[in-house]
PDB file of C-alpha atoms in Angstrom:
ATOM      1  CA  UNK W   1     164.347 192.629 146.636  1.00  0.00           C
ATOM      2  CA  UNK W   2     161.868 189.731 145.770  1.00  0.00           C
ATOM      3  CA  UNK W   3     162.781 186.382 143.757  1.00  0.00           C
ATOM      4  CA  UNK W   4     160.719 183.963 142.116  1.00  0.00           C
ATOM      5  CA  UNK W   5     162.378 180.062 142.154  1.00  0.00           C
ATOM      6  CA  UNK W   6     161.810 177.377 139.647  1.00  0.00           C
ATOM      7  CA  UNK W   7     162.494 173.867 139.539  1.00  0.00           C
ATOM      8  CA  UNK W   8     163.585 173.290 135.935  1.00  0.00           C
ATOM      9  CA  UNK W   9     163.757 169.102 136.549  1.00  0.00           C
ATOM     10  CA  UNK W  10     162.707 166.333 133.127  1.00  0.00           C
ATOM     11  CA  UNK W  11     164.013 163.578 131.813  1.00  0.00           C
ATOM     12  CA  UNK W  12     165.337 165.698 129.039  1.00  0.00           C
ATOM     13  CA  UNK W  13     166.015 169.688 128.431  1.00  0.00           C
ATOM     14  CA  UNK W  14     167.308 171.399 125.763  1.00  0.00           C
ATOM     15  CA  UNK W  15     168.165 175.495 126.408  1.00  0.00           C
ATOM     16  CA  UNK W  16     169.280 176.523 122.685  1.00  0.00           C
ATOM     17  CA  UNK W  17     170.903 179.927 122.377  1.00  0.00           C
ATOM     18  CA  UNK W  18     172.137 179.745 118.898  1.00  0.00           C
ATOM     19  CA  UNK W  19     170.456 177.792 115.859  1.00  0.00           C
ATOM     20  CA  UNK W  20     172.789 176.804 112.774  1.00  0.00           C
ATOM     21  CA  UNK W  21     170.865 175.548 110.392  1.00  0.00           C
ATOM     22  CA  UNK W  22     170.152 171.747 110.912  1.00  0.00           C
ATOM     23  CA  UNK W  23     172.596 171.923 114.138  1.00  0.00           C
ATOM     24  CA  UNK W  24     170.521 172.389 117.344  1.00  0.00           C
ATOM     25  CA  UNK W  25     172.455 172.781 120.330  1.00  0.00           C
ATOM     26  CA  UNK W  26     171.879 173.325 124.058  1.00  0.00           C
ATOM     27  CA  UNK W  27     173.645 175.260 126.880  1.00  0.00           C
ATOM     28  CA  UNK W  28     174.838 173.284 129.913  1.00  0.00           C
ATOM     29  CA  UNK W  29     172.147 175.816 132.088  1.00  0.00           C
ATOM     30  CA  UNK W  30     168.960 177.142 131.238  1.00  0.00           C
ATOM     31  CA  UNK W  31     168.937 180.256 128.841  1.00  0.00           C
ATOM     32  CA  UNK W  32     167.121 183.313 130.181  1.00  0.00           C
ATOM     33  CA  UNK W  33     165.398 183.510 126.992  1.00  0.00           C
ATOM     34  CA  UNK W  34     164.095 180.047 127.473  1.00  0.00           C
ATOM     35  CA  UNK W  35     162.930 180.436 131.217  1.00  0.00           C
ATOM     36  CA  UNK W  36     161.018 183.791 130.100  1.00  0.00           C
ATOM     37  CA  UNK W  37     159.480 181.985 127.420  1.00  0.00           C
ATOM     38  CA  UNK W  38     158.206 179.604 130.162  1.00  0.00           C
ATOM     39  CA  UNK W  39     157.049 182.410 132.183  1.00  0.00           C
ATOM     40  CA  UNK W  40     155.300 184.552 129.426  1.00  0.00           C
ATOM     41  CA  UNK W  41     153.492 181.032 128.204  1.00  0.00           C
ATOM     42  CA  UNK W  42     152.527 180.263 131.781  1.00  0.00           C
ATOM     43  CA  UNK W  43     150.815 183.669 131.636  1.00  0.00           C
ATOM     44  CA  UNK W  44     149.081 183.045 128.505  1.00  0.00           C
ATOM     45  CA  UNK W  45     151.180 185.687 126.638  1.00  0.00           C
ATOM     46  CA  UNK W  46     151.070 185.618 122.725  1.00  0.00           C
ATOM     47  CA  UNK W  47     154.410 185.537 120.520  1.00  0.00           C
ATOM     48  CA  UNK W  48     154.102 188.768 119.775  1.00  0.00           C
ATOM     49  CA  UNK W  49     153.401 190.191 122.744  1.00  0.00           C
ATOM     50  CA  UNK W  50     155.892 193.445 125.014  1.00  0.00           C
ATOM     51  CA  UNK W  51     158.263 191.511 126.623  1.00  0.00           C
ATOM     52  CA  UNK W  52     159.764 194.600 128.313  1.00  0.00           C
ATOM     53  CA  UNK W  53     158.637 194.139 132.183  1.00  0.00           C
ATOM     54  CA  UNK W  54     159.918 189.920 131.927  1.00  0.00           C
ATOM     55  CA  UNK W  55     163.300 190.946 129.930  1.00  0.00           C
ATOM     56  CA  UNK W  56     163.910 193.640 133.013  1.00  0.00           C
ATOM     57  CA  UNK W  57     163.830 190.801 135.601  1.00  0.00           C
ATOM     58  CA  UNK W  58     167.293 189.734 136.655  1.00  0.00           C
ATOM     59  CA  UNK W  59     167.828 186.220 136.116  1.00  0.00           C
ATOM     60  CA  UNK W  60     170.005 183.588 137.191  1.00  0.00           C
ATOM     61  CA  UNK W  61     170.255 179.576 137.746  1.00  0.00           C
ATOM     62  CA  UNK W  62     171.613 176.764 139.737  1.00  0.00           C
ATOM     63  CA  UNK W  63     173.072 173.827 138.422  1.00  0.00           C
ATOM     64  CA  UNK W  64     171.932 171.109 140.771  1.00  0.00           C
ATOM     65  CA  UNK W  65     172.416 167.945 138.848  1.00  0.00           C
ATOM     66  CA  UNK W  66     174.302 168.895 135.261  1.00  0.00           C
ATOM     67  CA  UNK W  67     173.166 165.503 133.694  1.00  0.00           C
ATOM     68  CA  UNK W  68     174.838 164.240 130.593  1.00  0.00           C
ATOM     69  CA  UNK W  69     174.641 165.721 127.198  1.00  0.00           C
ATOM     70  CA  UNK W  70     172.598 163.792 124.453  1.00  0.00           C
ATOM     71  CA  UNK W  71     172.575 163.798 120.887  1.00  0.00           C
ATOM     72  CA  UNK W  72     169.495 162.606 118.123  1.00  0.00           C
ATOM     73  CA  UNK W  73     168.993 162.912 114.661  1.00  0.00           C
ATOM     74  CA  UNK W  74     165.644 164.058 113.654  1.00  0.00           C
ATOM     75  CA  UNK W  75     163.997 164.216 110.041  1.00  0.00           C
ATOM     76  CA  UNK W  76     161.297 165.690 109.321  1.00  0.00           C
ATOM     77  CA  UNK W  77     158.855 166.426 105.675  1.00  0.00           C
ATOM     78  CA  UNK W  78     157.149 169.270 104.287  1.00  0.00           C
ATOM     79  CA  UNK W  79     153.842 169.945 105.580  1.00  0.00           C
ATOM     80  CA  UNK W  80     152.737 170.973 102.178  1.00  0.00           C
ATOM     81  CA  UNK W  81     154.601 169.257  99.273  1.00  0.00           C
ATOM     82  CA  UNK W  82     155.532 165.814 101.786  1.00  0.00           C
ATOM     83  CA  UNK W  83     159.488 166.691 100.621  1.00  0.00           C
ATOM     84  CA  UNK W  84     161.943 165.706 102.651  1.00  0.00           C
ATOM     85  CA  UNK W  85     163.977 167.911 104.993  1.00  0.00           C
ATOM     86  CA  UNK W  86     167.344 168.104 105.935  1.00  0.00           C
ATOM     87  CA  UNK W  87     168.313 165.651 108.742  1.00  0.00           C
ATOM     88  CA  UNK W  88     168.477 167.427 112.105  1.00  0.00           C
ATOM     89  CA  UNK W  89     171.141 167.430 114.873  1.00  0.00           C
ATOM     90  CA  UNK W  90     169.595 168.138 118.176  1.00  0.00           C
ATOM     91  CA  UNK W  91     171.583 168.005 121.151  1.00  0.00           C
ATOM     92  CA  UNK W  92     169.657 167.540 124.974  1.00  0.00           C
ATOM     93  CA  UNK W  93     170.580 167.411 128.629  1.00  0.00           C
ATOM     94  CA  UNK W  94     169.797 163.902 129.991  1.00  0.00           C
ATOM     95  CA  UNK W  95     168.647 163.789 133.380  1.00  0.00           C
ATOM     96  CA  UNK W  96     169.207 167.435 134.666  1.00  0.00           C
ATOM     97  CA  UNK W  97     168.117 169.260 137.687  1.00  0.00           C
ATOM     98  CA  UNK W  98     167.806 173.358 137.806  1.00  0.00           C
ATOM     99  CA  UNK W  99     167.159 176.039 140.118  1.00  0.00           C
ATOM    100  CA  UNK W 100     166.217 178.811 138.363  1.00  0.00           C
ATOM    101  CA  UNK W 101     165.463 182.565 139.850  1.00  0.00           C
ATOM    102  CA  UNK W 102     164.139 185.815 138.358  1.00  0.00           C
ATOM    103  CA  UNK W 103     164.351 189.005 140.688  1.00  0.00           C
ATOM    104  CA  UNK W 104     162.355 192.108 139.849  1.00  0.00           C
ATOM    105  CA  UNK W 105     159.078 193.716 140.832  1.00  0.00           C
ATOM    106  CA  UNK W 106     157.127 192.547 143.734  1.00  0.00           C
ATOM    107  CA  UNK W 107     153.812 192.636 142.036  1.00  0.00           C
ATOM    108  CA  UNK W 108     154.823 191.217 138.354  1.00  0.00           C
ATOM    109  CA  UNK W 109     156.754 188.057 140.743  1.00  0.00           C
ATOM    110  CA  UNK W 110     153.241 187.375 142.199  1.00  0.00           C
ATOM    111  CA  UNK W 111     151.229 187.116 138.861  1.00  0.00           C
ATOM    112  CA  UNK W 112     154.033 184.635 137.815  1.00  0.00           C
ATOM    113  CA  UNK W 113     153.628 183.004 140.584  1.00  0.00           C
ATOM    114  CA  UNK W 114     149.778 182.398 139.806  1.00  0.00           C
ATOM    115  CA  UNK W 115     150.740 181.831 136.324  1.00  0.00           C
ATOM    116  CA  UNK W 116     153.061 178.745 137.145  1.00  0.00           C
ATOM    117  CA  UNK W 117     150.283 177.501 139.618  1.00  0.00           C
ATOM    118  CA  UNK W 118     147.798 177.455 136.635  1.00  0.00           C
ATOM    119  CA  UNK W 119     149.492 177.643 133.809  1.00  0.00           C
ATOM    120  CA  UNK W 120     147.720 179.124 130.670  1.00  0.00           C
ATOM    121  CA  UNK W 121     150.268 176.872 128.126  1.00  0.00           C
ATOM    122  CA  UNK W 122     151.940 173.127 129.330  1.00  0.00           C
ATOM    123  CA  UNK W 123     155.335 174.267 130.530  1.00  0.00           C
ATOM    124  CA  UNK W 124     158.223 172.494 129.229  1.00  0.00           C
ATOM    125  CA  UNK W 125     161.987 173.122 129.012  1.00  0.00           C
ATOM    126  CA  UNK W 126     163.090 173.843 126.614  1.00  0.00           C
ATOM    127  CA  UNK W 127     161.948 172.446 123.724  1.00  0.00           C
ATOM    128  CA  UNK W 128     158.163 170.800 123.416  1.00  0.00           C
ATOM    129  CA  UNK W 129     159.431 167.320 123.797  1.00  0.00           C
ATOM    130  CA  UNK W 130     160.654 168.562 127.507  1.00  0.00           C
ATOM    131  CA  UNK W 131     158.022 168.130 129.549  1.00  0.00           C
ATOM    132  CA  UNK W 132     159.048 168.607 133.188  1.00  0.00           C
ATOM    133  CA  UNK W 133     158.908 165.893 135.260  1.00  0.00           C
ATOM    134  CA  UNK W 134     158.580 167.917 138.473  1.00  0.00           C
ATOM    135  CA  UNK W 135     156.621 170.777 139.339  1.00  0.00           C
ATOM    136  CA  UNK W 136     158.177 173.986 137.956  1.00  0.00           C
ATOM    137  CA  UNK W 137     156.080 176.005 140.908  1.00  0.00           C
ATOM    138  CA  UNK W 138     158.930 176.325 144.190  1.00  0.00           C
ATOM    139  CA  UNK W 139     156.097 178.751 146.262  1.00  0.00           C
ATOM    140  CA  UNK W 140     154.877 182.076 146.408  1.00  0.00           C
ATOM    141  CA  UNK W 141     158.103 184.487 145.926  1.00  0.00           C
ATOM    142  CA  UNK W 142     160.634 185.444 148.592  1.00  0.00           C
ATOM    143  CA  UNK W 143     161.546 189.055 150.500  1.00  0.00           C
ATOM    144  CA  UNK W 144     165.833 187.951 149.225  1.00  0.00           C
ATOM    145  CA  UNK W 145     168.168 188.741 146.597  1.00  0.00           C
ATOM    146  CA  UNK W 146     168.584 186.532 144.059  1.00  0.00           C
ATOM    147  CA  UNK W 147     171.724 185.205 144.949  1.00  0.00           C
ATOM    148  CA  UNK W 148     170.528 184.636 148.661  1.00  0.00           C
ATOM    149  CA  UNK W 149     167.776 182.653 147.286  1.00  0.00           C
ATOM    150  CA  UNK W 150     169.462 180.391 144.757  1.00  0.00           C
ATOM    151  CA  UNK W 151     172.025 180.150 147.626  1.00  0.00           C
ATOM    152  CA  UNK W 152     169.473 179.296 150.315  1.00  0.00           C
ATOM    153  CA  UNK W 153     166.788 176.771 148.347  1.00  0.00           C
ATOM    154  CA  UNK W 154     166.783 173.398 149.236  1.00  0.00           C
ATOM    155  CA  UNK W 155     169.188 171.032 146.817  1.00  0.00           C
ATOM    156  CA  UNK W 156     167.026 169.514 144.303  1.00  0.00           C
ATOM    157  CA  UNK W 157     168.778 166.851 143.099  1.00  0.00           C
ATOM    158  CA  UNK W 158     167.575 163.257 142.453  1.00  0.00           C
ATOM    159  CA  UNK W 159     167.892 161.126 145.572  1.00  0.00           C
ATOM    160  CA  UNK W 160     169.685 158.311 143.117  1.00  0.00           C
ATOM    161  CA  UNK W 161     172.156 161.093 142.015  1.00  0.00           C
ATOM    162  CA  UNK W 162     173.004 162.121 145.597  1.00  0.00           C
ATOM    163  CA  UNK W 163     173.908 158.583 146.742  1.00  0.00           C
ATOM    164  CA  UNK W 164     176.183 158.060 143.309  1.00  0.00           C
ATOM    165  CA  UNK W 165     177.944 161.040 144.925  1.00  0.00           C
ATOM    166  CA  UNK W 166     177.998 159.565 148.465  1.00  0.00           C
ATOM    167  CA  UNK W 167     179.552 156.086 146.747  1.00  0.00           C
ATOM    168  CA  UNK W 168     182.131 158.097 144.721  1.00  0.00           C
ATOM    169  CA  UNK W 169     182.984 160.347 147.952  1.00  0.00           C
ATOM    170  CA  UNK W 170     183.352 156.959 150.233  1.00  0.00           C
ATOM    171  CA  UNK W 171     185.779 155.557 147.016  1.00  0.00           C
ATOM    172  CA  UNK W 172     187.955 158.057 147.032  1.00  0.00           C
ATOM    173  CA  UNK W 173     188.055 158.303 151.205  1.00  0.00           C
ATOM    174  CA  UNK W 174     186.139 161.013 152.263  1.00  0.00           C
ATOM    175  CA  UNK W 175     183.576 160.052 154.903  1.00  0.00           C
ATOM    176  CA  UNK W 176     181.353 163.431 154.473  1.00  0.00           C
ATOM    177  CA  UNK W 177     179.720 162.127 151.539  1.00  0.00           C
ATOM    178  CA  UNK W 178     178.195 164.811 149.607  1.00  0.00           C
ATOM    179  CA  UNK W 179     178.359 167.166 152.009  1.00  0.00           C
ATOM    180  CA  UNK W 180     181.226 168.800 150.374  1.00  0.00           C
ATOM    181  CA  UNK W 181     179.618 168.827 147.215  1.00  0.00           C
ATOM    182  CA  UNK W 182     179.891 172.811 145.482  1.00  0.00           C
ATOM    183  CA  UNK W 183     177.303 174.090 143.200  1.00  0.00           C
ATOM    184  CA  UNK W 184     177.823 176.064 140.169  1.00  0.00           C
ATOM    185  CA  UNK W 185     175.775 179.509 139.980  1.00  0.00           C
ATOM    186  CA  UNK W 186     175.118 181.623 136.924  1.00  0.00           C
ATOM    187  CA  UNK W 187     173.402 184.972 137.911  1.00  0.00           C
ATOM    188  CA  UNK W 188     173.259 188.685 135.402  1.00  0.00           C
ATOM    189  CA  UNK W 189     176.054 190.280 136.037  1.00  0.00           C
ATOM    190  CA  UNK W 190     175.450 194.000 137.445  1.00  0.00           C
ATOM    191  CA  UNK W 191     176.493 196.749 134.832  1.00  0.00           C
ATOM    192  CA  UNK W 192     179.065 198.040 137.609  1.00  0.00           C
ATOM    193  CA  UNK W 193     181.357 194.374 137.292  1.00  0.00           C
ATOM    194  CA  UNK W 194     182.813 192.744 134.492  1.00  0.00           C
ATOM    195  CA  UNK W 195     181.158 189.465 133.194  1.00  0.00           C
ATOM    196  CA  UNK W 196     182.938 186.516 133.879  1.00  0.00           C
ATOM    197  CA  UNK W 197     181.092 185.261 130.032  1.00  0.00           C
ATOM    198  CA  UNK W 198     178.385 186.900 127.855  1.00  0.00           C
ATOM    199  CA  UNK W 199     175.521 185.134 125.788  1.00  0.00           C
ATOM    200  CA  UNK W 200     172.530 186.630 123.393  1.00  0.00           C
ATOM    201  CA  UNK W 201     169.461 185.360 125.374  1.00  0.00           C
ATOM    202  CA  UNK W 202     167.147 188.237 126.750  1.00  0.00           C
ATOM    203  CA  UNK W 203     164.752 187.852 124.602  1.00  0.00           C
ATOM    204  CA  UNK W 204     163.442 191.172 122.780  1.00  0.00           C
ATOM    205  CA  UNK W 205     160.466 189.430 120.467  1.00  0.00           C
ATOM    206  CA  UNK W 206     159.426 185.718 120.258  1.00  0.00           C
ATOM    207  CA  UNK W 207     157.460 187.016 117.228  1.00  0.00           C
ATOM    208  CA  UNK W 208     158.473 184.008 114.696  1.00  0.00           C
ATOM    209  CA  UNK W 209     158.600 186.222 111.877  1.00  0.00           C
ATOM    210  CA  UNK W 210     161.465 188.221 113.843  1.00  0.00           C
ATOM    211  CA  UNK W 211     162.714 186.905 116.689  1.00  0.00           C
ATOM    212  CA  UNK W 212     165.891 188.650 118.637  1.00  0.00           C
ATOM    213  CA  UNK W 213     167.390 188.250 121.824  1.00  0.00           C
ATOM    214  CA  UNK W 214     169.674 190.903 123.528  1.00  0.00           C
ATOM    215  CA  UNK W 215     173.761 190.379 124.884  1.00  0.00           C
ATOM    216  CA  UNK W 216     173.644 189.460 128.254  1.00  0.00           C
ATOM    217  CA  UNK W 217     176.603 189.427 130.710  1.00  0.00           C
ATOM    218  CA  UNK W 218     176.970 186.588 133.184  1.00  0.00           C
ATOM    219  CA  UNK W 219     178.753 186.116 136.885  1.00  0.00           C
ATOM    220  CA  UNK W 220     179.558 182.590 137.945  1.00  0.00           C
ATOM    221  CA  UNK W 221     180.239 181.289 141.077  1.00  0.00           C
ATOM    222  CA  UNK W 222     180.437 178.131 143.440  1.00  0.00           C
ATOM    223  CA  UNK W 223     178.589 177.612 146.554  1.00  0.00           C
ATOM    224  CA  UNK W 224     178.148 174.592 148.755  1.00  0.00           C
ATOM    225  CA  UNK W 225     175.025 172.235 148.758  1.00  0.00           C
ATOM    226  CA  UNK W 226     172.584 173.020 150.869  1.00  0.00           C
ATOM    227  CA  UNK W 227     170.348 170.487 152.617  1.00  0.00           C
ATOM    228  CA  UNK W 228     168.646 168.484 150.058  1.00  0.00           C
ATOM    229  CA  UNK W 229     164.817 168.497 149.066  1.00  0.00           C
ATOM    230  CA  UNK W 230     162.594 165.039 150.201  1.00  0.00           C
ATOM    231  CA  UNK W 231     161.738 163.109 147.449  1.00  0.00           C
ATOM    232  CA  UNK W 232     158.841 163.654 145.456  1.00  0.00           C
ATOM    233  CA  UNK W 233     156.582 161.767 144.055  1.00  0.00           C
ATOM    234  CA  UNK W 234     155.402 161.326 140.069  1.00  0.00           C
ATOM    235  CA  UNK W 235     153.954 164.711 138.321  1.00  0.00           C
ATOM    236  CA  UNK W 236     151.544 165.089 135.630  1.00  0.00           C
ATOM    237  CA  UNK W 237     152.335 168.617 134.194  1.00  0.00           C
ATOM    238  CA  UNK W 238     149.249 168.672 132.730  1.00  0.00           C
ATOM    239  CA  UNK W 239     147.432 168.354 135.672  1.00  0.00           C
ATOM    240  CA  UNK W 240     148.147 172.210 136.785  1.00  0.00           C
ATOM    241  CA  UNK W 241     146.941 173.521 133.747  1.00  0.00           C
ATOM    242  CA  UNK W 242     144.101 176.269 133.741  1.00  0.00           C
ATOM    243  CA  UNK W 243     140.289 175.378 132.160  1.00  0.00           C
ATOM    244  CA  UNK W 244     140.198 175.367 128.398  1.00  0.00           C
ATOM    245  CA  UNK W 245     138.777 178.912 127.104  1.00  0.00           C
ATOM    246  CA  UNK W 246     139.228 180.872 124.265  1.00  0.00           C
ATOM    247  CA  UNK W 247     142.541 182.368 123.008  1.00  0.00           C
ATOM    248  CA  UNK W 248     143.100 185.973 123.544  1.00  0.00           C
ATOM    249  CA  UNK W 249     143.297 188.432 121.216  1.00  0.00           C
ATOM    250  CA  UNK W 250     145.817 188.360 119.001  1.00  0.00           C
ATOM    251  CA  UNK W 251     147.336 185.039 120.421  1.00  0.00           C
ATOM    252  CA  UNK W 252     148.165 183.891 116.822  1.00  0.00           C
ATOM    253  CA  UNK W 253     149.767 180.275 117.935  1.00  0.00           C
ATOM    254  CA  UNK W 254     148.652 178.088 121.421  1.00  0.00           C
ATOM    255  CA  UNK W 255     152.309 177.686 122.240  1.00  0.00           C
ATOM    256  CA  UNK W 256     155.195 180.317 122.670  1.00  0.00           C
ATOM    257  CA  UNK W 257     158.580 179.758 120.099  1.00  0.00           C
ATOM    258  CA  UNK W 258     160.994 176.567 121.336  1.00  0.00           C
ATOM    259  CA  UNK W 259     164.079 177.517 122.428  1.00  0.00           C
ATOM    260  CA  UNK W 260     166.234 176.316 119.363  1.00  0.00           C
TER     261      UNK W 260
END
């Protein structure tokens, strides 16, 4: 099989995969509706456009540094009459660090490869105040399984976040540091197991008149840290983004739907 990685890194996310009314939450992980949404706007996709072939990929994500959850209140007028609207809730992850995977088709993988490289839309996570503050692109996609890959990728967590661990490992007397440190794993769950948890995020239609996202089952597991990443410099998402040209046909809106 062949799997795409992501680096899903900012100073704030938000993965949404239920909307009540002024209340805008976030998953702990990244939504497989939202990381799709990423993908489809890296291609240049519109919002109403067959999301068949990206909904068929199998998906799954890393948690490699589960930040801190984050809550603002948001208002907002009426673009028309100036009214005012119902204060917002809108919940964000503060300072979290993804591995994300998809695992499919050999040649769809390598156009979303391209796509990521030069993006056709400015990625961001989540929501459009999430710009990533590393680069989504991991490489061209590997000849491994999903799990094998999210398994196998070089830890991606902040260098400041992997010594807090180190310091709290030495406090409590264990001289390995972080090497002991587990990593949680969400992956689809095959239709021959039982899910450990389900969730409505494969996304059937980002068209904003009807959007609708499919029941997904979900496997967990644990695995231990591999080596980390080197550090990495500053990134200017913007800076990967493909020349300016005209929208395609039928691309009604220059940005796919945010997540919640």
């Amino acid at each position: 099989m062949t799997t795409l990685l992501l680096r899903l890194a900012g100073p704030l996310q938000a993965w949404g995969s239920a909307a009540r009314f002024a209340r805008r939450g976030t998953e702990n992980a990244p939504t497989k509706s939202g990381v799709l949404g990423l993908l489809a706007a890296a291609q240049g996709r519109p919002r109403n456009a067959d999301l068949t072939d990206l909904a068929a990929l199998r998906f799954g994500v890393r948690i490699d540094q589960p930040g801190s959850r984050l809550r603002d209140f948001q208002t907002a007028h009426h673009g028309d009459t100036d009214k005012a609207m119902p204060v917002s809730a809108r919940f964000y992850l503060a300072d979290a660090v993804f591995v994300a995977g998809v695992e499919g088709d050999s040649t769809l993988l390598q156009d979303l490869h391209e796509a990521l490289a030069a993006p056709y839309f400015l990625p961001y996570l989540g929501r459009r105040s999430c710009p990533p503050s590393r680069p989504v692109h991991m490489g061209p996609p590997l000849d491994a399984p999903l799990e094998d890959a999210l398994r196998d990728a070089p830890w991606q967590a902040s260098a400041w976040y992997v010594r807090q661990l180190e310091r709290t490992a030495r406090r409590q007397g264990n001289p390995a540091g972080s090497g002991h440190q587990t990593l949680d794993v969400l992956t689809d769950c095959p239709p021959s197991q039982t899910p450990h948890l389900s969730q409505r995020d494969t996304p059937v239609s980002f068209d904003p008149r009807h959007r609708r996202y499919a029941l997904r089952g979900i496997h967990t597991d644990s695995i231990p840290a591999p080596a980390a990443a080197p550090p990495q410099g500053p990134h200017d998402p913007t800076s990967v983004l493909a020349p300016v040209h005209p929208p395609r046909q039928g691309d009604a809106s220059r940005s796919l739907p945010e997540t919640s």
